[in-house]
Short mmCIF file of C-alpha atoms (C1' of nucleotides) in Angstrom, two decimals:
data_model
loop_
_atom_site.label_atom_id
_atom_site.label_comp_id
_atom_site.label_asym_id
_atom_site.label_seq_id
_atom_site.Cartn_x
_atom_site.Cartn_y
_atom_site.Cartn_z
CA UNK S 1 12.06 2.64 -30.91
CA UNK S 2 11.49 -0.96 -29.86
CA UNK S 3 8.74 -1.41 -27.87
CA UNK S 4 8.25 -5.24 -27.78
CA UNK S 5 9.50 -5.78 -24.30
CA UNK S 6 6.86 -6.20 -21.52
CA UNK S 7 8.56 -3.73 -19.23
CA UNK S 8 7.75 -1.06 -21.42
CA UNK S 9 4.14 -1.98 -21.26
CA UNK S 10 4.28 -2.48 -17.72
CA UNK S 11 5.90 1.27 -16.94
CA UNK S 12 2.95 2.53 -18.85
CA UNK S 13 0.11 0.97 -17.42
CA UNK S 14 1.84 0.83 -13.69
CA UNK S 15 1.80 4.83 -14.21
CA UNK S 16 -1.54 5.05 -15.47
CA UNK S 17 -2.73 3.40 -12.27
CA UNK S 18 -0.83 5.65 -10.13
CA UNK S 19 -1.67 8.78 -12.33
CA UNK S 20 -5.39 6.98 -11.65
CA UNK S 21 -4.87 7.72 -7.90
CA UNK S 22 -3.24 11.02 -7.87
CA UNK S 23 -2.51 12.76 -10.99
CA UNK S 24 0.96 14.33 -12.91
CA UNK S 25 2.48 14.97 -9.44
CA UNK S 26 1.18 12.14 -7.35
CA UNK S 27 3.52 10.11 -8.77
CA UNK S 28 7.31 9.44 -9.31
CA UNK S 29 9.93 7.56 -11.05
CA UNK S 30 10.46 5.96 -7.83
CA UNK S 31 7.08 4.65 -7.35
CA UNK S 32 6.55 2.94 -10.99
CA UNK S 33 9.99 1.19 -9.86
CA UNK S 34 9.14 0.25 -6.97
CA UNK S 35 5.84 -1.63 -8.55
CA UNK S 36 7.50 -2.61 -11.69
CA UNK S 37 10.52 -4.05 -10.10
CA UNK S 38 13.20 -2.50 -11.97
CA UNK S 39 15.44 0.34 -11.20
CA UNK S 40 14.72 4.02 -11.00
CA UNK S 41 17.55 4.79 -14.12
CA UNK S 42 16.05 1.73 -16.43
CA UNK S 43 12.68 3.81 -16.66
CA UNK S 44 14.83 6.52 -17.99
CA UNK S 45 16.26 4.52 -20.64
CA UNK S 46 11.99 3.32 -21.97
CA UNK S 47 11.42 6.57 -21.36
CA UNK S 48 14.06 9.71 -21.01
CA UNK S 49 11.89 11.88 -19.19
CA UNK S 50 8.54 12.09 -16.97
CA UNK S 51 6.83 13.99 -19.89
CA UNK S 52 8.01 11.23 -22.08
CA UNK S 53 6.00 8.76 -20.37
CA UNK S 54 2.82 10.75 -19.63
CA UNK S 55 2.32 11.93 -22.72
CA UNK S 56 2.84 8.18 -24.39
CA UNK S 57 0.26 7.04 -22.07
CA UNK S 58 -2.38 9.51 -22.55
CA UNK S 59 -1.68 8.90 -26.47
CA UNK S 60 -1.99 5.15 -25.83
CA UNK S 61 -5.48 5.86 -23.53
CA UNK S 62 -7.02 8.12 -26.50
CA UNK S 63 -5.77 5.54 -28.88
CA UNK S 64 -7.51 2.62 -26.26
CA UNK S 65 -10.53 4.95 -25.96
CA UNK S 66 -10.95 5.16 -29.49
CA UNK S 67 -10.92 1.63 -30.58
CA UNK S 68 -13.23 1.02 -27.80
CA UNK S 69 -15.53 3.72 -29.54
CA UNK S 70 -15.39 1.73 -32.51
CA UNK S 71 -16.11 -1.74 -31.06
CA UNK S 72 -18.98 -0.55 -28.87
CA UNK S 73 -20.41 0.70 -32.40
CA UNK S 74 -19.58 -2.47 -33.70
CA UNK S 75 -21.47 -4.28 -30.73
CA UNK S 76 -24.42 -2.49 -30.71
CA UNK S 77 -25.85 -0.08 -32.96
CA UNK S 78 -28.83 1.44 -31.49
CA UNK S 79 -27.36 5.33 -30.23
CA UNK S 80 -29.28 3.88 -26.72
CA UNK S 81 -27.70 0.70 -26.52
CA UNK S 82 -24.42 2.51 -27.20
CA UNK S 83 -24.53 5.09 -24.36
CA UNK S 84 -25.62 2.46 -21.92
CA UNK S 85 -22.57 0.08 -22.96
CA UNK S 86 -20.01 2.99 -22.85
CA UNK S 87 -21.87 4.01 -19.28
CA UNK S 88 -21.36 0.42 -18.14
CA UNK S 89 -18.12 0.10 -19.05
CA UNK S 90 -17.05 2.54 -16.83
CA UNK S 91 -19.69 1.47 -14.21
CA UNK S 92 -17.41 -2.05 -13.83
CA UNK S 93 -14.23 -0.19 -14.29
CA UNK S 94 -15.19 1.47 -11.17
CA UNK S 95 -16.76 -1.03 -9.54
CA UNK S 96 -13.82 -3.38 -9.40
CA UNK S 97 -11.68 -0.41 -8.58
CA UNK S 98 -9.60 -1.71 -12.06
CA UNK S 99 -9.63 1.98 -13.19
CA UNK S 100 -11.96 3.98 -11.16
CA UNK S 101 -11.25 6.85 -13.07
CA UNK S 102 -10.58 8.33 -16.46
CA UNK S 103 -7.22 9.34 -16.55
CA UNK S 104 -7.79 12.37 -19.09
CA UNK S 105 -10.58 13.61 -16.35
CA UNK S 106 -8.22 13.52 -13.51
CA UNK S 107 -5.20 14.82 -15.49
CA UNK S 108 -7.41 17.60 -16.84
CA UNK S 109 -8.43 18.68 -13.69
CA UNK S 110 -4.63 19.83 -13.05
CA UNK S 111 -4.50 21.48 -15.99
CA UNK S 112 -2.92 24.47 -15.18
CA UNK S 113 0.22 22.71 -13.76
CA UNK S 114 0.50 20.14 -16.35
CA UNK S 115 3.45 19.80 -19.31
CA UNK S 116 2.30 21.44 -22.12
CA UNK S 117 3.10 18.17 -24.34
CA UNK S 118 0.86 16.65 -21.79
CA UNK S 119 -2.45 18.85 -21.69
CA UNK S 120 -2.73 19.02 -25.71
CA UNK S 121 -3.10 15.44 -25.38
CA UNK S 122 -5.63 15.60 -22.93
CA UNK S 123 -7.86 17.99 -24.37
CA UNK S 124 -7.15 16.49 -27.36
CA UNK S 125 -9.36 13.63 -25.43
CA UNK S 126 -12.53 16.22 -24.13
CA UNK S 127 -12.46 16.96 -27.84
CA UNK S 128 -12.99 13.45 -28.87
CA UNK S 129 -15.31 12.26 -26.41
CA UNK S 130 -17.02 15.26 -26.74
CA UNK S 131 -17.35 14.65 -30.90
CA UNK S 132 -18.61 10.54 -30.11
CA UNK S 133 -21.05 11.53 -28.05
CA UNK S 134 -22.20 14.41 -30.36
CA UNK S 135 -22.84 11.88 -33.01
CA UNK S 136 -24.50 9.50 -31.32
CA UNK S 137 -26.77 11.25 -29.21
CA UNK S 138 -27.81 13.69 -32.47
CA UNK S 139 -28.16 9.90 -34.41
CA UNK S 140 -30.57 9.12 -31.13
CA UNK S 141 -32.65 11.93 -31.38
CA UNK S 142 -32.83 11.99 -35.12
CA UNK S 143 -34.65 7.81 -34.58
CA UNK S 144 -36.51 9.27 -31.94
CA UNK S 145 -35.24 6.91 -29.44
CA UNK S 146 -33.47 10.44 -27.50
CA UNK S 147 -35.01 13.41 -26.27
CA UNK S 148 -32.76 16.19 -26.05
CA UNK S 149 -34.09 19.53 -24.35
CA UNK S 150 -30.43 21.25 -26.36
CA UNK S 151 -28.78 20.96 -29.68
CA UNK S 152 -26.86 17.56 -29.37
CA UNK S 153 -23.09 18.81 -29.06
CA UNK S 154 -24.68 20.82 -25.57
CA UNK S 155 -26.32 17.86 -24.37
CA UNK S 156 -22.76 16.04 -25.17
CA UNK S 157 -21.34 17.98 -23.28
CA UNK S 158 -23.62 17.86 -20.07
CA UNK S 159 -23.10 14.09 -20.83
CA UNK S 160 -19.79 13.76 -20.22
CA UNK S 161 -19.81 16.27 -17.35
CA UNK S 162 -22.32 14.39 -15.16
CA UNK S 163 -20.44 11.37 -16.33
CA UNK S 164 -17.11 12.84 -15.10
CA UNK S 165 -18.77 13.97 -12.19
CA UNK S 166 -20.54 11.13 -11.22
CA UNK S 167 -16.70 9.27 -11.00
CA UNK S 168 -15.61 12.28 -8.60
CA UNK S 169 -18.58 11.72 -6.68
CA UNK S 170 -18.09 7.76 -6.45
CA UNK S 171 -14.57 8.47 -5.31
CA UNK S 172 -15.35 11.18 -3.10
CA UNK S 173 -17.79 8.92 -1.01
CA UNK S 174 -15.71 5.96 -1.72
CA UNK S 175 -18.93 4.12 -3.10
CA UNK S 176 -18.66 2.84 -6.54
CA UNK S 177 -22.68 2.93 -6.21
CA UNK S 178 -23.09 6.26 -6.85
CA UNK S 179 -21.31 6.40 -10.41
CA UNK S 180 -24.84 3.81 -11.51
CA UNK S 181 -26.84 6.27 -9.68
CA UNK S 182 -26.13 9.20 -11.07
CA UNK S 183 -25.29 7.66 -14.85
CA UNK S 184 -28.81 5.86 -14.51
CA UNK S 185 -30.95 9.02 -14.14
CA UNK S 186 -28.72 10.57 -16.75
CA UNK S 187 -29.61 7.96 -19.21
CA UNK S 188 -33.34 7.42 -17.86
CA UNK S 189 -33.60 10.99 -18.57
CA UNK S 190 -32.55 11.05 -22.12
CA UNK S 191 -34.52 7.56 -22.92
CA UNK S 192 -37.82 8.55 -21.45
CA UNK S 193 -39.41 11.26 -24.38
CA UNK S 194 -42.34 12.67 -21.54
CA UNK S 195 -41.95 12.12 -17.97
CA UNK S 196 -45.48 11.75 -18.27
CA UNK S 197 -45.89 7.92 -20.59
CA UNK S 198 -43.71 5.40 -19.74
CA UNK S 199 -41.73 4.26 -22.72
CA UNK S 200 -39.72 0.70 -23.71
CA UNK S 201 -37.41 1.35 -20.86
CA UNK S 202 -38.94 2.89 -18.02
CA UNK S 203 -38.32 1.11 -14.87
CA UNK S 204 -41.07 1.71 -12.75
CA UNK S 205 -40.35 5.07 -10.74
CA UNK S 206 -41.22 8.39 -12.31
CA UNK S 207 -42.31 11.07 -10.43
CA UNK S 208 -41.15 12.09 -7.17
CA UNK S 209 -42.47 14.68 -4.92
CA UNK S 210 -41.40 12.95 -1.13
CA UNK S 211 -37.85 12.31 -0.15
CA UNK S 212 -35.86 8.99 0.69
CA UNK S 213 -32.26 9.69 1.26
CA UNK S 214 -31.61 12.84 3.02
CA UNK S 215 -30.55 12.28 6.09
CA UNK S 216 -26.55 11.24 6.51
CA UNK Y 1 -4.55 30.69 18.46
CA UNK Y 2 -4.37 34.29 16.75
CA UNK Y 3 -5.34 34.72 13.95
CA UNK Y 4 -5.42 38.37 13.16
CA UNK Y 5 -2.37 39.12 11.15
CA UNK Y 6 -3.32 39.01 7.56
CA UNK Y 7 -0.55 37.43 6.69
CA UNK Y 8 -1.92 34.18 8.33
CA UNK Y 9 -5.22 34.99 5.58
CA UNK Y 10 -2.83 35.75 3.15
CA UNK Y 11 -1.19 32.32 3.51
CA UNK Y 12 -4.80 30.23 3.02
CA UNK Y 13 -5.74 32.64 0.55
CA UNK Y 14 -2.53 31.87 -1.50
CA UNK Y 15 -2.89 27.82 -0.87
CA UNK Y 16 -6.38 28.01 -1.87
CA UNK Y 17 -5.65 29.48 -5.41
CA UNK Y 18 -2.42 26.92 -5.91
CA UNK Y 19 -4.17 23.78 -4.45
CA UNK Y 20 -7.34 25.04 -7.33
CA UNK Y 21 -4.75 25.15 -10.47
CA UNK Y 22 -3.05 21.96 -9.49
CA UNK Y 23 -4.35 20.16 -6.11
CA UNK Y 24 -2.41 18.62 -3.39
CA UNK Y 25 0.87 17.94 -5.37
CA UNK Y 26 0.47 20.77 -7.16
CA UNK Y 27 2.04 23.57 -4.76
CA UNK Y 28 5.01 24.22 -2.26
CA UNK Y 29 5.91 26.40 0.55
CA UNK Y 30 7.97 27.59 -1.27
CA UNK Y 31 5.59 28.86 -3.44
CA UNK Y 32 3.53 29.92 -1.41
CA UNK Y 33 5.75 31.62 0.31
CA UNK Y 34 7.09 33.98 -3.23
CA UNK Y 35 3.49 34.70 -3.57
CA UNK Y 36 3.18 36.00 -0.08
CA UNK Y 37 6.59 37.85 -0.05
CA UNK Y 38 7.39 35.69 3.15
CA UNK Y 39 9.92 32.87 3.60
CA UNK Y 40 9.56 29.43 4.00
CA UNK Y 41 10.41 28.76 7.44
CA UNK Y 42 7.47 31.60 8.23
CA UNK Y 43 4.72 29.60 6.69
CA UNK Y 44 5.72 26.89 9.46
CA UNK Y 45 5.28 29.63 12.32
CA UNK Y 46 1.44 29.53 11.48
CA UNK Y 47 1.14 26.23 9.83
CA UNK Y 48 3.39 23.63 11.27
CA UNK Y 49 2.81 21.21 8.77
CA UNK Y 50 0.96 20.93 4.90
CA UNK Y 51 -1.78 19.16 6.54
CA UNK Y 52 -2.30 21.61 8.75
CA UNK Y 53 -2.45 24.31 6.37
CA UNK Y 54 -4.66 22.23 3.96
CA UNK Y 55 -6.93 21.08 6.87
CA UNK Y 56 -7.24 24.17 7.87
CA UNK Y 57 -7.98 25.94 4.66
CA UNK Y 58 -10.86 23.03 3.39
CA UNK Y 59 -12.02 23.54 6.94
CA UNK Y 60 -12.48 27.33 6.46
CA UNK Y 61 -13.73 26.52 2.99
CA UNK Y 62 -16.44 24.46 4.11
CA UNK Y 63 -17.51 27.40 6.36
CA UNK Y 64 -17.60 29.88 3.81
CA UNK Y 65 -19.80 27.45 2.26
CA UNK Y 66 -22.36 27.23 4.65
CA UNK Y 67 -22.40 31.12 5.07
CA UNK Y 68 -22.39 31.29 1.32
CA UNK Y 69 -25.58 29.08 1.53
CA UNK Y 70 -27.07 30.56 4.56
CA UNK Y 71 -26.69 34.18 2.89
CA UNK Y 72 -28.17 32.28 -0.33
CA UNK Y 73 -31.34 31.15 0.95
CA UNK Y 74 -31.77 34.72 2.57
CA UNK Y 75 -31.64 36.57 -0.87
CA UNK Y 76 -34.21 34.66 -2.50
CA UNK Y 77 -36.96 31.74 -1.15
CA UNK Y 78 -38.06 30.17 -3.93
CA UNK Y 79 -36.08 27.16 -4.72
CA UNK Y 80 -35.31 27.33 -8.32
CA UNK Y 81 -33.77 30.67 -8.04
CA UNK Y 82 -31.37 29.65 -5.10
CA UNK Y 83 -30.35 26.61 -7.52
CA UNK Y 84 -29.77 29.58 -10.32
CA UNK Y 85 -28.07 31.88 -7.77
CA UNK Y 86 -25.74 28.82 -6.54
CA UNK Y 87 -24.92 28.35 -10.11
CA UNK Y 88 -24.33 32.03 -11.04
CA UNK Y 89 -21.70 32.04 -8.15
CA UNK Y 90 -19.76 29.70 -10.17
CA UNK Y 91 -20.59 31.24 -13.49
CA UNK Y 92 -18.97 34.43 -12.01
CA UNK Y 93 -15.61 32.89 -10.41
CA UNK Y 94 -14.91 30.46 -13.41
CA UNK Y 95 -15.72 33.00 -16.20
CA UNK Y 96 -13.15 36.02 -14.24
CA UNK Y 97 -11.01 33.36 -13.12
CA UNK Y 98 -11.16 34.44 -9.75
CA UNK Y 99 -11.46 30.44 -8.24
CA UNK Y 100 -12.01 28.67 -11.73
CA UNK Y 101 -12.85 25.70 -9.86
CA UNK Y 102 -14.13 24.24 -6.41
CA UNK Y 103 -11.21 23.17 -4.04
CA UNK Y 104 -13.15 20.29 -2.75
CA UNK Y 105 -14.19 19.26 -6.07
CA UNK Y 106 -10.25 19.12 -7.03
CA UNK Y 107 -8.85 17.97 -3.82
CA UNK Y 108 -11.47 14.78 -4.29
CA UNK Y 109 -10.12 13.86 -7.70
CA UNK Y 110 -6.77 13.31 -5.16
CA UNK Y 111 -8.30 11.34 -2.77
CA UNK Y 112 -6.73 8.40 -2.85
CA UNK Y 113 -3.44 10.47 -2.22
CA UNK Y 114 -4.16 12.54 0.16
CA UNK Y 115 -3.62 12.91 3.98
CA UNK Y 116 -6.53 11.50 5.48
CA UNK Y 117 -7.63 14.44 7.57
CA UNK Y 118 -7.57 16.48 4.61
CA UNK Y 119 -9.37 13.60 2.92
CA UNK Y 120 -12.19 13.67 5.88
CA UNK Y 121 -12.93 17.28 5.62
CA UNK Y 122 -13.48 16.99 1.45
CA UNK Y 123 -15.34 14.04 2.13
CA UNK Y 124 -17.54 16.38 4.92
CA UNK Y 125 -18.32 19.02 1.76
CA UNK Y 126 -19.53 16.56 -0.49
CA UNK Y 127 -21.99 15.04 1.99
CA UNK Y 128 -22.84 18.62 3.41
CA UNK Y 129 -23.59 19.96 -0.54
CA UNK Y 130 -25.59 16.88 -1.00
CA UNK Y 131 -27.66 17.33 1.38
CA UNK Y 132 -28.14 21.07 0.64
CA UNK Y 133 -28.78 20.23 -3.00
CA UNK Y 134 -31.43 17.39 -1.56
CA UNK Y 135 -33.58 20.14 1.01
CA UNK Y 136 -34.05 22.50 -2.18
CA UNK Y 137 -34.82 20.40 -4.93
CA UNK Y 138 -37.26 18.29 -2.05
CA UNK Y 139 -38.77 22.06 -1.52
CA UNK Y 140 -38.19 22.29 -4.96
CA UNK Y 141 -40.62 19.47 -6.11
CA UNK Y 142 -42.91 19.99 -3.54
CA UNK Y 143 -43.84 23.38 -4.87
CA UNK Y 144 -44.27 22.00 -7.99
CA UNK Y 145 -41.67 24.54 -9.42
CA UNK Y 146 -39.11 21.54 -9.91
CA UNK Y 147 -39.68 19.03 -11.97
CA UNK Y 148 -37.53 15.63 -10.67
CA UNK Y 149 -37.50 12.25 -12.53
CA UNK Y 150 -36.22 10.44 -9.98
CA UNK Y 151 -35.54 10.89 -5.85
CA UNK Y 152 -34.81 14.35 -4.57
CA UNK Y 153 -31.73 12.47 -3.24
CA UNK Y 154 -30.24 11.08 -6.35
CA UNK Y 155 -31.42 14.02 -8.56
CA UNK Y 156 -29.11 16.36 -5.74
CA UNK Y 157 -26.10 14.00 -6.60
CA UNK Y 158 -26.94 14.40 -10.76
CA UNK Y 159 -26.98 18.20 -10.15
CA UNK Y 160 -23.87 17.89 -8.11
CA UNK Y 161 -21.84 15.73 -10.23
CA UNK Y 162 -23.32 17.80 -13.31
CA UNK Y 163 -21.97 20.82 -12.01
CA UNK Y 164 -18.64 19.08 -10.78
CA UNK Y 165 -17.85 18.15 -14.36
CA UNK Y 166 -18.99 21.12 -15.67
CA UNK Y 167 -16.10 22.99 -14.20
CA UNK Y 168 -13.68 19.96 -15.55
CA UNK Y 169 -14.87 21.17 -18.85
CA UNK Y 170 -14.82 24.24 -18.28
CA UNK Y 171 -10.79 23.66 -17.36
CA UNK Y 172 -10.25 21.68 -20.11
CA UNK Y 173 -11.74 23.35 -22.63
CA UNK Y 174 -9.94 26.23 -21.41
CA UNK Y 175 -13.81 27.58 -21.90
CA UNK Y 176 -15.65 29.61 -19.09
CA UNK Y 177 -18.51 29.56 -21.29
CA UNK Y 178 -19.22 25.86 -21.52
CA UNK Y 179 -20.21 26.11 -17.69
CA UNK Y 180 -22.83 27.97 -18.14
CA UNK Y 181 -23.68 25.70 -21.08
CA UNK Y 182 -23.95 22.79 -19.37
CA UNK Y 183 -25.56 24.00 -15.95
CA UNK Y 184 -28.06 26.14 -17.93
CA UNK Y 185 -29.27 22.98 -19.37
CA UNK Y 186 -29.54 21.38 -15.88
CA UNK Y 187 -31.42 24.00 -14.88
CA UNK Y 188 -33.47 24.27 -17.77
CA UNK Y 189 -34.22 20.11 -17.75
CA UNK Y 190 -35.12 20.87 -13.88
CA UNK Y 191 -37.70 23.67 -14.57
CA UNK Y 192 -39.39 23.03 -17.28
CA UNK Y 193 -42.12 20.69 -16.03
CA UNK Y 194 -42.95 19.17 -19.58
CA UNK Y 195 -40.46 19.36 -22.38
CA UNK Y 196 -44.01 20.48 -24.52
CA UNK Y 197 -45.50 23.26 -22.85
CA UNK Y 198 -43.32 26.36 -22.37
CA UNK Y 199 -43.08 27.45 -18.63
CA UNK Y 200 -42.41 30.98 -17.13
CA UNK Y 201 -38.61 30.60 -17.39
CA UNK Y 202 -38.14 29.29 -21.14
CA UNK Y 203 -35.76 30.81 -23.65
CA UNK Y 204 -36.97 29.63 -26.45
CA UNK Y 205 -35.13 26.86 -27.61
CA UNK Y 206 -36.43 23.39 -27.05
CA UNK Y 207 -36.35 20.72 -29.39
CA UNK Y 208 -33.89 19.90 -31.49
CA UNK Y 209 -33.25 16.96 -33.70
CA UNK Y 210 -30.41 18.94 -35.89
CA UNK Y 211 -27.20 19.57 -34.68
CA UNK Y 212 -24.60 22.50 -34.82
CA UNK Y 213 -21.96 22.17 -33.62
CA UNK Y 214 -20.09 19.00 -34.52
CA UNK Y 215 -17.70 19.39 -36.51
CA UNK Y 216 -14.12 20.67 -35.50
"C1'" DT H 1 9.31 40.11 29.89
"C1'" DA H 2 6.85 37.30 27.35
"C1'" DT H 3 5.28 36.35 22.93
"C1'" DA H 4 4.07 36.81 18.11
"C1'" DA H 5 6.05 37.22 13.70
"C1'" DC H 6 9.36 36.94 11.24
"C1'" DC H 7 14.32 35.73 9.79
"C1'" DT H 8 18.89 32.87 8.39
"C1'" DA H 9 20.81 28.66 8.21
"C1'" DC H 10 20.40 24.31 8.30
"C1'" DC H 11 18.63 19.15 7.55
"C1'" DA H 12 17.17 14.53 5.52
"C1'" DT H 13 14.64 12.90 1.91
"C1'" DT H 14 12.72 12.82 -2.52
"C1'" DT H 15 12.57 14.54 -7.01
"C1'" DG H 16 13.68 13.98 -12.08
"C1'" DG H 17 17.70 13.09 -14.48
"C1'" DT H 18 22.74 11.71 -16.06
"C1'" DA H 19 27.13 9.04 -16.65
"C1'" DG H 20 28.99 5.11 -17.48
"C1'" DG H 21 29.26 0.19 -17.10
"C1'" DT H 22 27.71 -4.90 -17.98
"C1'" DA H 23 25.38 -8.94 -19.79
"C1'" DG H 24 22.93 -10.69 -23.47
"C1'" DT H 25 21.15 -10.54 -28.11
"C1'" DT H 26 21.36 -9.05 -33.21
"C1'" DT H 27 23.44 -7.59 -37.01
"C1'" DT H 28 27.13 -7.46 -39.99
"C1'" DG H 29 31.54 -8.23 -42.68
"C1'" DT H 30 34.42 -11.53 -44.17
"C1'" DA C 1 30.35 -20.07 -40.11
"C1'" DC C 2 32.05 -16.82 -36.90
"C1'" DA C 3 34.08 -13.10 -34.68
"C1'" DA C 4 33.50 -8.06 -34.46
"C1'" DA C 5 30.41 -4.43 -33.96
"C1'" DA C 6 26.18 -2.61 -32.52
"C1'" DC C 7 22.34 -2.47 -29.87
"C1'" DT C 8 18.94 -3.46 -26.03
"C1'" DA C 9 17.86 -3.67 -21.44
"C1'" DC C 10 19.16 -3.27 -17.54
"C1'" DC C 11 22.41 -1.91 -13.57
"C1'" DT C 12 25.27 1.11 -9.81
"C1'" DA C 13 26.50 5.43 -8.62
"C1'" DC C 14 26.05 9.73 -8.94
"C1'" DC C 15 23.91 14.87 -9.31
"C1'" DA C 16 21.46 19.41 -8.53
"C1'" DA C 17 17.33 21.00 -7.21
"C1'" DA C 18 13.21 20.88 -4.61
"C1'" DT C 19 10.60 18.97 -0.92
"C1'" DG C 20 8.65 19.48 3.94
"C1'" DG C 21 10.53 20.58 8.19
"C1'" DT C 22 13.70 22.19 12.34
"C1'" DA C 23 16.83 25.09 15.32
"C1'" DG C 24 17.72 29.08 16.94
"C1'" DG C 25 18.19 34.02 16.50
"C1'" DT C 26 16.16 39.04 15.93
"C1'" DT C 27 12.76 42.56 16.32
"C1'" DA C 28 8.73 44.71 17.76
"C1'" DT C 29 4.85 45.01 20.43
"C1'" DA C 30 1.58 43.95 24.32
#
DNA sequence: TATAACCTACCATTTGGTAGGTAGTTTTGT
DNA sequence: ACAAAACTACCTACCAAATGGTAGGTTATA
């Protein structure tokens, strides 16, 4: 039941990495032991099987992700403010390649092969994430700082898939760059009420009718 | 060189539709060969090696792809309707569960684990889709039937990653219908030119500063 | 008679997992 | 205060099953 001992904290976030990388099965006991610098059985003994261990680090991530929730409300409290801050965080995460991707995105793309135990925690996540983003972007629209084109819990949820799929696409390219990119017009979008005025937080560019970046 | 037995189509068929439930990791020979009704050793007689037969089937992906494309832009010209016919193809797989989600798209997630000439070839899709997705919303906007907020370029790799975690949703939510949520909104964002004025294509809903579906 | 398409029977390695032991620390009974 | 008991955190040494892959044989067909 003891968890004091570093090791046990090191297992966890040396699979999370790895998980990171490759998902449920691109990982094995072998390779957190290899990293953590302990023996394949002493694993066993923090944590008796491979669902063990999964499933107490998605639990701690949602747990993480949560109390990040709550600080980024307690940081900033304009619904604007707190989309860009929860955009940027993941915008350095991927940058510096310190997580360059969310574990409960790249777990819940396997799905279908995943432990049970482990899949009701991960769309226990989509749930959550979905909910946060609900409230904040129906809070935005309700100050009139968002424009929303849906009811807020469908525009959540095109949120978080462009968000989800703008990590893919940084990793598929192998440019961080294109994470900002794709999160930028995402938020530029919901910031800006008409395309047509510029508002508070327009940046310059608006409309677009010629092409830049086709080629290659 | 031949290719003519089905059984060799049987084999990439079967890979295909393991590789999309659980990616590179996520299948064996061996279970590909109980799907097939063939043993092991006979899955090496036409693919020597896993790489090969994952090369080989993202290869023939990407080329069914392109086809799927060509055929795409022969049904209908205008540009908005081949983005709403691309997105109906998915609508149709994921909601009868026929290829619930892109192989490239899942084999990407992987990337960092995977064999780098099966790495190369998903890395070829993304690039090729882009640049699909750029050529019809650039035709798109220069019609005037698109409306883009920001370079044809970057506004291809929104719609891409949109649609990318769209289908993540889609999976975790174990939820066909939240695909068609989400890309209905990207189309919907993309076509109407000003969120005041209705346009040919509008169903109605457009503005919303109440929500509906939050709790849960 | 050559070859394609399969097979059985292997193989080394890796997989997640167990059994049982040891050194060090805590807890406990007296 | 202090030894016995209990527990934690690790270890070595296994295990059965699964992994990708090979060797070599059989059958049918071109």
């Amino acid at each position: 039941m003891a968890n004091s001992s570093t090791t046990y904290d090191d297992i966890l976030a040396c699979a999370r990495s790895l998980i990171v990388n490759g998902g449920y099965n691109g990982f094995s006991y072998a390779d957190v032991a290899d990293v953590v610098g302990i023996r394949k059985a002493s694993i066993h003994h923090h944590f008796p099987s491979k669902v063990d261990l999964v499933r107490t680090l998605v639990a701690r991530y949602r747990e993480e992700a949560k109390a990040g929730m709550v600080n980024l409300e307690l940081q900033v409290s304009e619904p604007v403010e707190q989309l860009r801050l929860y955009v940027g965080y993941w915008e350095a995460c991927i940058a510096d390649a310190s997580a360059p991707f969310c574990v409960c995105a790249l777990l819940a793309s396997q799905l279908p092969v995943l432990p049970e135990e482990v899949g009701v925690e991960v769309q226990a996540h989509f749930r959550y994430l979905s909910e946060w983003l609900t409230s904040v972007l129906e809070r935005g629209a309700r100050q009139g700082q968002l424009h929303l084109v849906s009811t807020p819990g469908d525009e959540a949820e095109t949120f978080m898939a462009t968000v989800h799929g703008a990590m893919l696409s940084a990793r598929a390219y192998g440019d961080p760059k294109i994470f900002g990119a794709v999160t930028g017009q995402l938020l530029e979008r919901l910031t800006s009420c008409f395309p047509c005025d510029e508002n508070r937080e327009s940046d310059g560019r608006k409309f677009y009718d010629r092409d830049e970046g086709s080629s290659t």
